[in-house]
Short mmCIF file of C-alpha atoms in Angstrom, two decimals:
data_model
loop_
_atom_site.label_atom_id
_atom_site.label_comp_id
_atom_site.label_asym_id
_atom_site.label_seq_id
_atom_site.Cartn_x
_atom_site.Cartn_y
_atom_site.Cartn_z
CA MET Y 1 116.55 97.44 115.93
CA ARG Y 2 115.09 98.61 112.62
CA GLU Y 3 112.65 101.50 112.81
CA HIS Y 4 109.37 100.81 111.00
CA LEU Y 5 108.32 104.02 109.25
CA LEU Y 6 104.96 104.56 107.56
CA ILE Y 7 105.02 107.30 104.92
CA THR Y 8 101.64 108.74 103.93
CA PHE Y 9 100.35 111.73 101.94
CA LEU Y 10 97.73 114.22 103.13
CA GLY Y 11 95.34 115.36 100.39
CA ARG Y 12 93.05 118.34 99.87
CA GLY Y 13 89.75 116.61 100.64
CA SER Y 14 86.44 117.37 98.90
CA LEU Y 15 83.48 119.65 99.53
CA GLY Y 16 81.33 118.28 102.32
CA ALA Y 17 77.54 118.09 102.01
CA GLY Y 18 75.80 120.97 103.70
CA LYS Y 19 79.00 122.65 104.77
CA GLY Y 20 79.28 125.32 102.15
CA ASN Y 21 82.80 125.71 100.91
CA ILE Y 22 84.35 123.81 103.82
CA LYS Y 23 86.27 120.77 102.61
CA GLU Y 24 86.47 117.46 104.42
CA TYR Y 25 87.67 113.93 103.97
CA ARG Y 26 85.00 111.37 103.18
CA THR Y 27 84.77 108.80 105.96
CA ALA Y 28 85.18 105.24 104.69
CA ASN Y 29 85.09 101.71 106.09
CA TYR Y 30 88.49 100.46 104.99
CA HIS Y 31 88.49 96.68 104.62
CA PHE Y 32 91.96 95.08 104.83
CA PRO Y 33 92.93 91.80 103.12
CA ASP Y 34 93.00 89.98 106.47
CA GLY Y 35 89.35 90.90 107.14
CA CYS Y 36 90.03 93.78 109.53
CA CYS Y 37 87.80 96.84 108.98
CA ILE Y 38 88.63 100.36 110.25
CA THR Y 39 86.40 103.42 109.84
CA THR Y 40 88.22 106.72 109.33
CA PRO Y 41 88.27 109.71 106.98
CA TYR Y 42 92.02 109.39 106.46
CA PHE Y 43 93.40 106.04 105.31
CA GLY Y 44 96.91 106.72 106.62
CA LEU Y 45 95.52 106.57 110.16
CA ALA Y 46 93.73 103.29 109.50
CA LEU Y 47 96.89 101.81 108.08
CA ALA Y 48 98.90 103.03 111.07
CA ASP Y 49 96.44 101.29 113.41
CA HIS Y 50 96.67 98.16 111.31
CA ILE Y 51 100.46 97.77 110.96
CA GLN Y 52 101.54 99.65 114.11
CA PRO Y 53 104.63 101.46 112.78
CA ASP Y 54 107.18 103.02 115.11
CA ARG Y 55 106.74 106.38 113.38
CA LEU Y 56 104.29 107.98 110.98
CA LEU Y 57 105.58 110.50 108.42
CA ILE Y 58 102.79 112.70 107.02
CA LEU Y 59 103.59 114.67 103.87
CA GLY Y 60 101.21 117.43 102.79
CA THR Y 61 101.14 120.53 100.63
CA ALA Y 62 100.25 124.12 101.48
CA GLY Y 63 96.67 123.31 100.51
CA SER Y 64 96.31 119.92 102.22
CA MET Y 65 93.67 119.37 104.90
CA TRP Y 66 95.83 119.88 107.97
CA SER Y 67 92.86 121.38 109.83
CA VAL Y 68 90.75 118.26 109.25
CA LEU Y 69 93.56 116.05 110.49
CA LEU Y 70 93.83 118.19 113.61
CA GLU Y 71 90.06 118.33 114.15
CA HIS Y 72 89.71 114.55 114.17
CA HIS Y 73 92.33 114.16 116.87
CA VAL Y 74 91.51 116.83 119.45
CA GLU Y 75 88.56 117.37 121.75
CA ASP Y 76 85.85 119.80 120.69
CA GLY Y 77 87.07 123.36 121.09
CA ALA Y 78 90.69 122.40 121.69
CA HIS Y 79 93.26 124.25 119.58
CA ASP Y 80 90.47 126.12 117.81
CA ASP Y 81 92.67 129.10 117.05
CA LEU Y 82 95.21 126.91 115.25
CA ARG Y 83 92.50 124.93 113.46
CA LEU Y 84 90.79 128.08 112.15
CA GLU Y 85 94.11 129.54 111.12
CA LEU Y 86 94.88 126.36 109.21
CA LEU Y 87 91.43 126.35 107.64
CA ASP Y 88 91.94 129.85 106.28
CA ALA Y 89 95.47 129.08 105.09
CA GLU Y 90 94.35 125.90 103.29
CA SER Y 91 91.75 127.81 101.27
CA LYS Y 92 94.59 129.98 99.95
CA ALA Y 93 97.14 127.15 99.69
CA ALA Y 94 99.17 129.12 102.20
CA VAL Y 95 99.91 126.60 104.99
CA THR Y 96 103.48 127.14 106.19
CA ALA Y 97 106.16 124.94 107.73
CA ASP Y 98 105.50 126.76 111.01
CA HIS Y 99 101.85 125.69 110.89
CA VAL Y 100 102.88 122.07 110.34
CA ALA Y 101 105.41 122.28 113.17
CA GLN Y 102 102.61 123.33 115.54
CA VAL Y 103 100.36 120.45 114.44
CA THR Y 104 102.99 117.72 114.82
CA PRO Y 105 103.34 117.55 118.65
CA ILE Y 106 99.56 117.72 119.09
CA LEU Y 107 99.08 114.73 116.78
CA SER Y 108 101.89 112.79 118.47
CA GLN Y 109 100.28 113.31 121.88
CA THR Y 110 96.71 112.50 120.87
CA MET Y 111 97.55 109.55 118.61
CA GLY Y 112 99.96 107.97 121.06
CA ARG Y 113 102.77 107.41 118.56
CA GLU Y 114 105.67 109.39 117.13
CA ILE Y 115 104.51 111.63 114.29
CA SER Y 116 106.68 113.50 111.83
CA ALA Y 117 105.02 115.92 109.41
CA ARG Y 118 106.59 117.83 106.57
CA LEU Y 119 105.37 120.42 104.11
CA ILE Y 120 106.05 119.47 100.49
CA PRO Y 121 105.51 121.29 97.17
CA ASP Y 122 102.89 120.31 94.60
CA ALA Y 123 105.45 118.48 92.42
CA ARG Y 124 104.65 120.64 89.42
CA ASP Y 125 108.11 120.28 87.87
CA MET Y 126 111.29 118.28 88.27
CA ASP Y 127 112.74 120.53 90.95
CA GLU Y 128 109.64 120.17 93.12
CA GLN Y 129 109.47 116.41 92.49
CA LEU Y 130 113.10 116.00 93.51
CA ALA Y 131 112.49 118.14 96.58
CA ILE Y 132 109.79 115.69 97.75
CA LEU Y 133 112.09 112.71 97.23
CA GLN Y 134 114.83 114.53 99.13
CA THR Y 135 112.43 115.19 102.02
CA MET Y 136 111.63 111.49 102.19
CA ALA Y 137 115.30 110.51 102.11
CA GLU Y 138 116.09 112.90 104.96
CA GLN Y 139 113.38 111.33 107.13
CA VAL Y 140 114.45 107.71 106.68
CA LYS Y 141 116.92 106.36 109.21
CA ALA Y 142 119.60 103.79 108.47
CA GLN Y 143 118.43 100.16 108.57
CA ALA Y 144 114.79 101.24 108.49
CA ARG Y 145 111.74 99.31 107.35
CA ILE Y 146 109.33 101.50 105.40
CA THR Y 147 105.71 101.12 104.37
CA LEU Y 148 104.22 103.47 101.79
CA ASP Y 149 100.62 104.69 101.57
CA VAL Y 150 99.75 106.25 98.20
CA THR Y 151 96.02 106.79 98.80
CA HIS Y 152 95.63 110.54 99.33
CA GLY Y 153 97.13 113.63 97.77
CA PHE Y 154 97.41 114.48 94.08
CA ARG Y 155 97.28 111.47 91.79
CA HIS Y 156 100.85 111.97 90.71
CA PHE Y 157 101.91 111.70 94.36
CA GLY Y 158 101.17 108.00 94.04
CA MET Y 159 103.81 107.70 91.35
CA LEU Y 160 106.27 109.66 93.45
CA GLY Y 161 105.56 107.47 96.43
CA PHE Y 162 106.06 104.39 94.31
CA LEU Y 163 109.36 105.74 92.96
CA SER Y 164 110.57 106.78 96.40
CA GLY Y 165 110.64 103.18 97.59
CA PHE Y 166 113.15 102.20 94.92
CA MET Y 167 115.17 105.37 95.34
CA LEU Y 168 115.50 104.81 99.08
CA GLN Y 169 116.52 101.19 98.55
CA ARG Y 170 119.32 102.33 96.25
CA LEU Y 171 120.47 105.09 98.60
CA MET Y 172 120.40 102.80 101.64
CA ASN Y 173 121.37 99.20 100.90
CA ASP Y 174 120.13 98.00 104.29
CA LEU Y 175 116.65 99.53 103.91
CA VAL Y 176 113.62 97.24 103.49
CA VAL Y 177 110.38 98.28 101.73
CA GLU Y 178 107.76 96.19 103.50
CA GLY Y 179 104.63 97.21 101.65
CA LEU Y 180 102.85 99.56 99.29
CA TRP Y 181 99.20 100.24 100.23
CA TYR Y 182 96.22 101.95 98.60
CA GLY Y 183 92.76 102.61 100.03
CA ALA Y 184 90.63 102.22 96.88
CA LEU Y 185 87.77 104.67 97.55
CA ASP Y 186 86.62 104.44 93.92
CA MET Y 187 86.06 100.69 94.40
CA THR Y 188 83.69 101.15 97.38
CA TRP Y 189 80.78 98.67 97.34
CA LYS Y 190 77.82 97.90 99.59
CA GLN Y 191 77.46 94.73 101.61
CA GLY Y 192 74.17 92.89 101.98
CA ASP Y 193 73.33 95.02 105.02
CA GLY Y 194 73.87 98.20 102.96
CA LYS Y 195 77.11 99.11 104.70
CA PRO Y 196 79.62 100.64 102.24
CA VAL Y 197 83.00 98.93 102.25
CA THR Y 198 86.21 100.32 100.74
CA PRO Y 199 88.76 97.64 99.80
CA VAL Y 200 92.39 98.08 100.80
CA LEU Y 201 94.85 96.98 98.12
CA ARG Y 202 98.44 95.91 98.51
CA LEU Y 203 100.47 96.97 95.48
CA ASP Y 204 103.52 94.93 96.38
CA GLY Y 205 103.28 93.13 93.03
CA LEU Y 206 104.36 96.34 91.30
CA HIS Y 207 107.22 96.63 93.73
CA ALA Y 208 108.32 93.07 92.95
CA VAL Y 209 108.24 93.77 89.20
CA GLN Y 210 110.42 96.84 89.67
CA ASP Y 211 112.86 94.80 91.76
CA TRP Y 212 113.18 92.36 88.86
CA ILE Y 213 113.68 95.13 86.31
CA SER Y 214 116.39 96.63 88.48
CA ALA Y 215 118.06 93.23 88.96
CA LEU Y 216 118.07 92.57 85.19
CA GLU Y 217 119.62 95.99 84.58
CA ARG Y 218 122.35 95.28 87.13
CA PHE Y 219 122.96 91.86 85.60
CA ASP Y 220 123.25 93.26 82.06
CA VAL Y 221 125.88 95.73 83.32
CA SER Y 222 127.85 93.39 85.58
CA GLY Y 223 126.98 89.85 84.50
CA GLU Y 224 126.47 88.99 88.17
CA TYR Y 225 123.36 86.81 88.37
CA GLY Y 226 123.52 86.44 92.14
CA VAL Y 227 121.24 89.51 92.15
CA PHE Y 228 118.34 87.17 91.27
CA ALA Y 229 118.76 84.79 94.20
CA ASP Y 230 116.71 86.70 96.79
CA LEU Y 231 113.97 87.55 94.27
CA LEU Y 232 113.58 83.91 93.27
CA GLN Y 233 113.66 82.72 96.85
CA ARG Y 234 110.95 85.23 97.73
CA ASP Y 235 108.77 83.60 95.07
CA GLY Y 236 109.32 80.06 96.28
CA LEU Y 237 112.74 78.94 94.99
CA ALA Y 238 114.19 76.48 97.49
CA GLN Y 239 116.90 77.93 99.71
CA ASP Y 240 119.50 75.41 98.53
CA LYS Y 241 118.83 76.34 94.88
CA ALA Y 242 119.10 80.05 95.67
CA GLN Y 243 122.41 79.34 97.39
CA CYS Y 244 123.61 77.45 94.30
CA LEU Y 245 122.86 80.57 92.25
CA ARG Y 246 124.89 82.73 94.64
CA GLN Y 247 127.76 80.24 94.56
CA ALA Y 248 127.66 80.09 90.76
CA ALA Y 249 127.89 83.87 90.59
CA PHE Y 250 130.92 83.80 92.91
CA HIS Y 251 132.66 81.10 90.86
CA GLU Y 252 132.08 82.95 87.61
CA ILE Y 253 133.39 86.22 89.03
CA THR Y 254 136.56 84.38 90.09
CA LEU Y 255 136.76 82.77 86.62
CA ASN Y 256 136.04 79.28 87.94
CA ILE Y 257 133.73 78.61 85.00
CA HIS Y 258 133.59 74.85 85.54
CA ASP Y 259 132.16 75.08 89.07
CA ALA Y 260 129.87 77.96 88.07
CA ALA Y 261 128.33 75.80 85.34
CA GLN Y 262 127.89 72.87 87.72
CA ARG Y 263 125.97 75.01 90.20
CA LEU Y 264 123.79 76.52 87.48
CA ARG Y 265 122.84 73.08 86.16
CA THR Y 266 121.11 72.42 89.47
CA VAL Y 267 119.08 75.65 89.11
CA LEU Y 268 118.15 75.52 85.42
CA PRO Y 269 115.60 72.66 85.73
CA VAL Y 270 113.63 74.85 88.15
CA LEU Y 271 113.49 77.58 85.50
CA ASP Y 272 111.98 75.13 83.00
CA THR Y 273 108.71 75.17 84.96
CA PRO Y 274 106.45 78.12 85.93
CA LEU Y 275 107.34 80.13 89.02
CA ARG Y 276 105.21 82.12 91.44
CA GLY Y 277 104.82 85.87 91.63
CA ALA Y 278 106.78 88.38 89.57
CA SER Y 279 109.52 85.81 88.97
CA GLU Y 280 107.31 84.10 86.38
CA LEU Y 281 107.28 87.26 84.24
CA PHE Y 282 111.06 87.13 83.96
CA ARG Y 283 111.70 83.37 84.17
CA GLU Y 284 112.40 82.83 80.46
CA ARG Y 285 114.70 85.83 80.21
CA LEU Y 286 116.68 84.61 83.20
CA ARG Y 287 116.84 81.06 81.83
CA ASP Y 288 118.16 82.39 78.50
CA ARG Y 289 120.94 84.20 80.35
CA LEU Y 290 121.99 81.03 82.17
CA GLU Y 291 121.67 78.54 79.29
CA TRP Y 292 125.43 78.70 78.65
CA ALA Y 293 125.90 76.29 81.56
CA ARG Y 294 124.28 73.54 79.47
CA LEU Y 295 126.95 73.79 76.76
CA ASN Y 296 129.00 70.59 76.76
CA ARG Y 297 132.47 71.91 75.99
CA PRO Y 298 134.18 74.12 78.58
CA SER Y 299 135.71 76.16 75.73
CA ASP Y 300 132.22 76.93 74.41
CA GLN Y 301 131.15 78.06 77.88
CA GLN Y 302 134.13 80.42 78.09
CA LEU Y 303 133.47 81.74 74.60
CA TYR Y 304 129.83 82.46 75.40
CA LEU Y 305 130.78 84.39 78.53
CA ALA Y 306 133.49 86.24 76.59
CA ARG Y 307 130.90 87.38 74.06
CA ARG Y 308 128.57 88.53 76.84
CA ALA Y 309 131.42 90.48 78.40
CA LEU Y 310 132.23 92.12 75.06
CA ILE Y 311 128.58 93.15 74.58
CA ARG Y 312 128.52 94.96 77.92
CA GLY Y 313 131.96 96.53 77.35
CA ASP Y 314 133.83 94.48 79.95
CA TYR Y 315 137.00 94.26 77.88
CA GLN Y 316 139.14 92.87 80.68
CA ARG Y 317 136.91 89.84 81.25
CA CYS Y 318 136.44 89.37 77.52
CA ALA Y 319 140.20 89.30 76.86
CA ILE Y 320 140.86 86.89 79.72
CA LEU Y 321 138.07 84.49 78.78
CA THR Y 322 138.88 84.58 75.06
CA PHE Y 323 142.52 83.67 75.68
CA GLU Y 324 141.60 80.95 78.17
CA ALA Y 325 139.00 79.57 75.76
CA ARG Y 326 141.74 79.17 73.13
CA ILE Y 327 143.89 77.15 75.54
CA THR Y 328 140.88 75.14 76.74
CA TRP Y 329 139.96 74.36 73.13
CA ALA Y 330 143.51 73.13 72.46
CA CYS Y 331 143.35 70.91 75.56
CA GLU Y 332 140.07 69.41 74.41
CA ASP Y 333 141.39 68.89 70.88
CA SER Y 334 144.50 67.07 72.12
CA GLY Y 335 142.71 64.94 74.71
CA LYS Y 336 144.21 66.81 77.67
CA ASP Y 337 142.31 67.81 80.80
CA PRO Y 338 141.78 71.60 80.73
CA LEU Y 339 141.23 71.55 84.51
CA ASN Y 340 144.57 69.85 85.19
CA ARG Y 341 147.20 72.50 85.84
CA ARG Y 342 150.13 70.59 84.34
CA ASP Y 343 148.18 69.59 81.23
CA ARG Y 344 147.00 73.14 80.77
CA GLU Y 345 150.44 74.70 81.18
CA ALA Y 346 151.96 72.20 78.77
CA VAL Y 347 149.29 72.91 76.15
CA HIS Y 348 149.68 76.66 76.72
CA ASP Y 349 153.43 76.54 76.13
CA LEU Y 350 153.02 74.36 73.04
CA GLU Y 351 150.33 76.59 71.51
CA MET Y 352 152.39 79.73 72.10
CA SER Y 353 155.46 78.10 70.55
CA LEU Y 354 153.55 76.90 67.48
CA SER Y 355 151.90 80.29 67.01
CA ARG Y 356 155.19 82.19 67.17
CA GLN Y 357 156.88 79.69 64.84
CA ALA Y 358 154.06 80.13 62.33
CA ARG Y 359 154.58 83.87 62.42
CA ARG Y 360 158.31 83.49 61.78
CA ASP Y 361 157.77 80.97 58.95
CA ARG Y 362 155.36 83.35 57.24
CA ASN Y 363 157.45 86.43 58.06
CA GLN Y 364 154.41 88.18 59.59
CA ARG Y 365 154.19 90.94 62.18
CA VAL Y 366 150.92 89.60 63.52
CA CYS Y 367 150.71 86.58 65.82
CA PRO Y 368 147.02 86.29 66.83
CA LEU Y 369 147.52 84.16 69.94
CA ASP Y 370 150.53 86.08 71.23
CA ASP Y 371 148.81 89.40 70.44
CA LEU Y 372 145.78 88.24 72.44
CA ARG Y 373 148.06 87.16 75.29
CA GLN Y 374 149.69 90.60 75.39
CA ILE Y 375 146.33 92.38 75.33
CA ARG Y 376 145.12 90.05 78.09
CA ASN Y 377 148.19 90.81 80.21
CA ALA Y 378 147.78 94.54 79.63
CA VAL Y 379 144.14 94.75 80.73
CA ALA Y 380 144.52 92.20 83.54
CA HIS Y 381 147.94 93.11 84.95
CA GLY Y 382 148.78 96.52 83.51
CA THR Y 383 151.72 95.07 81.55
CA PRO Y 384 152.34 97.17 78.40
CA PRO Y 385 152.44 95.19 75.11
CA ASP Y 386 155.77 94.83 73.29
CA HIS Y 387 154.50 96.12 69.97
CA ARG Y 388 153.45 99.68 69.23
CA ARG Y 389 150.48 98.39 67.18
CA LEU Y 390 149.04 96.70 70.27
CA GLN Y 391 149.79 99.75 72.41
CA GLN Y 392 147.73 101.87 70.02
CA ILE Y 393 144.85 99.39 70.16
CA LEU Y 394 144.70 99.81 73.93
CA LYS Y 395 144.35 103.58 73.56
CA ASN Y 396 141.21 103.37 71.44
CA PRO Y 397 138.03 101.66 72.72
CA ASP Y 398 136.71 101.11 69.20
CA ARG Y 399 139.94 99.43 68.08
CA LEU Y 400 140.06 97.30 71.25
CA HIS Y 401 136.46 96.22 70.71
CA GLU Y 402 137.26 95.33 67.10
CA PHE Y 403 140.39 93.41 68.11
CA LEU Y 404 138.49 91.32 70.66
CA GLU Y 405 135.66 90.74 68.20
CA GLU Y 406 138.15 89.43 65.62
CA SER Y 407 139.84 87.27 68.26
CA LEU Y 408 136.52 85.68 69.14
CA ALA Y 409 135.67 85.12 65.47
CA SER Y 410 139.04 83.51 64.72
CA LEU Y 411 138.67 81.20 67.69
CA GLN Y 412 135.24 80.12 66.46
CA ARG Y 413 136.81 79.11 63.12
CA ALA Y 414 139.70 77.29 64.77
#
């Protein structure tokens, strides 16, 4: 069973009226989107009551209001020595890990749920920022569900909290970020009865946008558009269409371009109309990346994908697709079926024979189609080319890129 972990920051509080230099949290009536209202000085506690996590992780600095947190969860006079010690330490930003370790079991007992608390630095530089992210990572269990509260603490803690969700998802593939919450104290307003109400905001839209950015980055590196399926389905894409996208990605990876295009043609009409959520922001970019499936000639589809592979430096896929596009083009030109194995092999053998004969007739060293075949075999099977010129090309990424670029250009003119 997945543990549901709520991660929240503990801030420094503000000067309380009539209390001299003693700091406190301002009590607020936090109003949740579902209409629930909880009154508390610390939003993390309200959120914990609202979503009922299995565990609450409280992160605070050496100057955070640990004493206030303790005071609100013990009976009058209980643990006064520890509270006063914390109060003095907070004023000097000198709370220690030992102090926090003493507070944790008291909070767990009085709040009736498992509490973890950790001391973190102020995140003044990269080392301290990375230390906070490392602390979070150490506290998250495998297959966890996490909710993030970015209300309290320094303002830049909100950005760290936001970033931590994506970092943890990358470190742990089976981790789920369920929500990003913010108690908007600056947006407090008064109802008709004069009662102040503080709205609670869900920032999941930002999380969804980041998921899309990450998916686009992965696609541009790998060409694997199955990474979009879950994001689209989350924003309303029918399950069967999302499955078609996954199947198309599988077929393309296995070089079954025909079936990949067929699956994508069932998805593309959906991308011609507006989508819900963050998917709408990226709909046109995704549609542009899948438009190749609407090309009529299979050779043109292979050529498009070969160019995309060359752009991202996937020389193996580029060489394979460029060579296959040349054979597919010859099949189309001669009225043969490029998907029929016997037709394709016959056209392949004829094209290779004609290309080699042309080289002999012209007394040339270069045979473009045979050279491409040897490069394809080298990058796909590890078979060294026969000619030293081709062997040298494979030792230089710039020369290999240029060779494939010229192969694509010559095929376009064919």
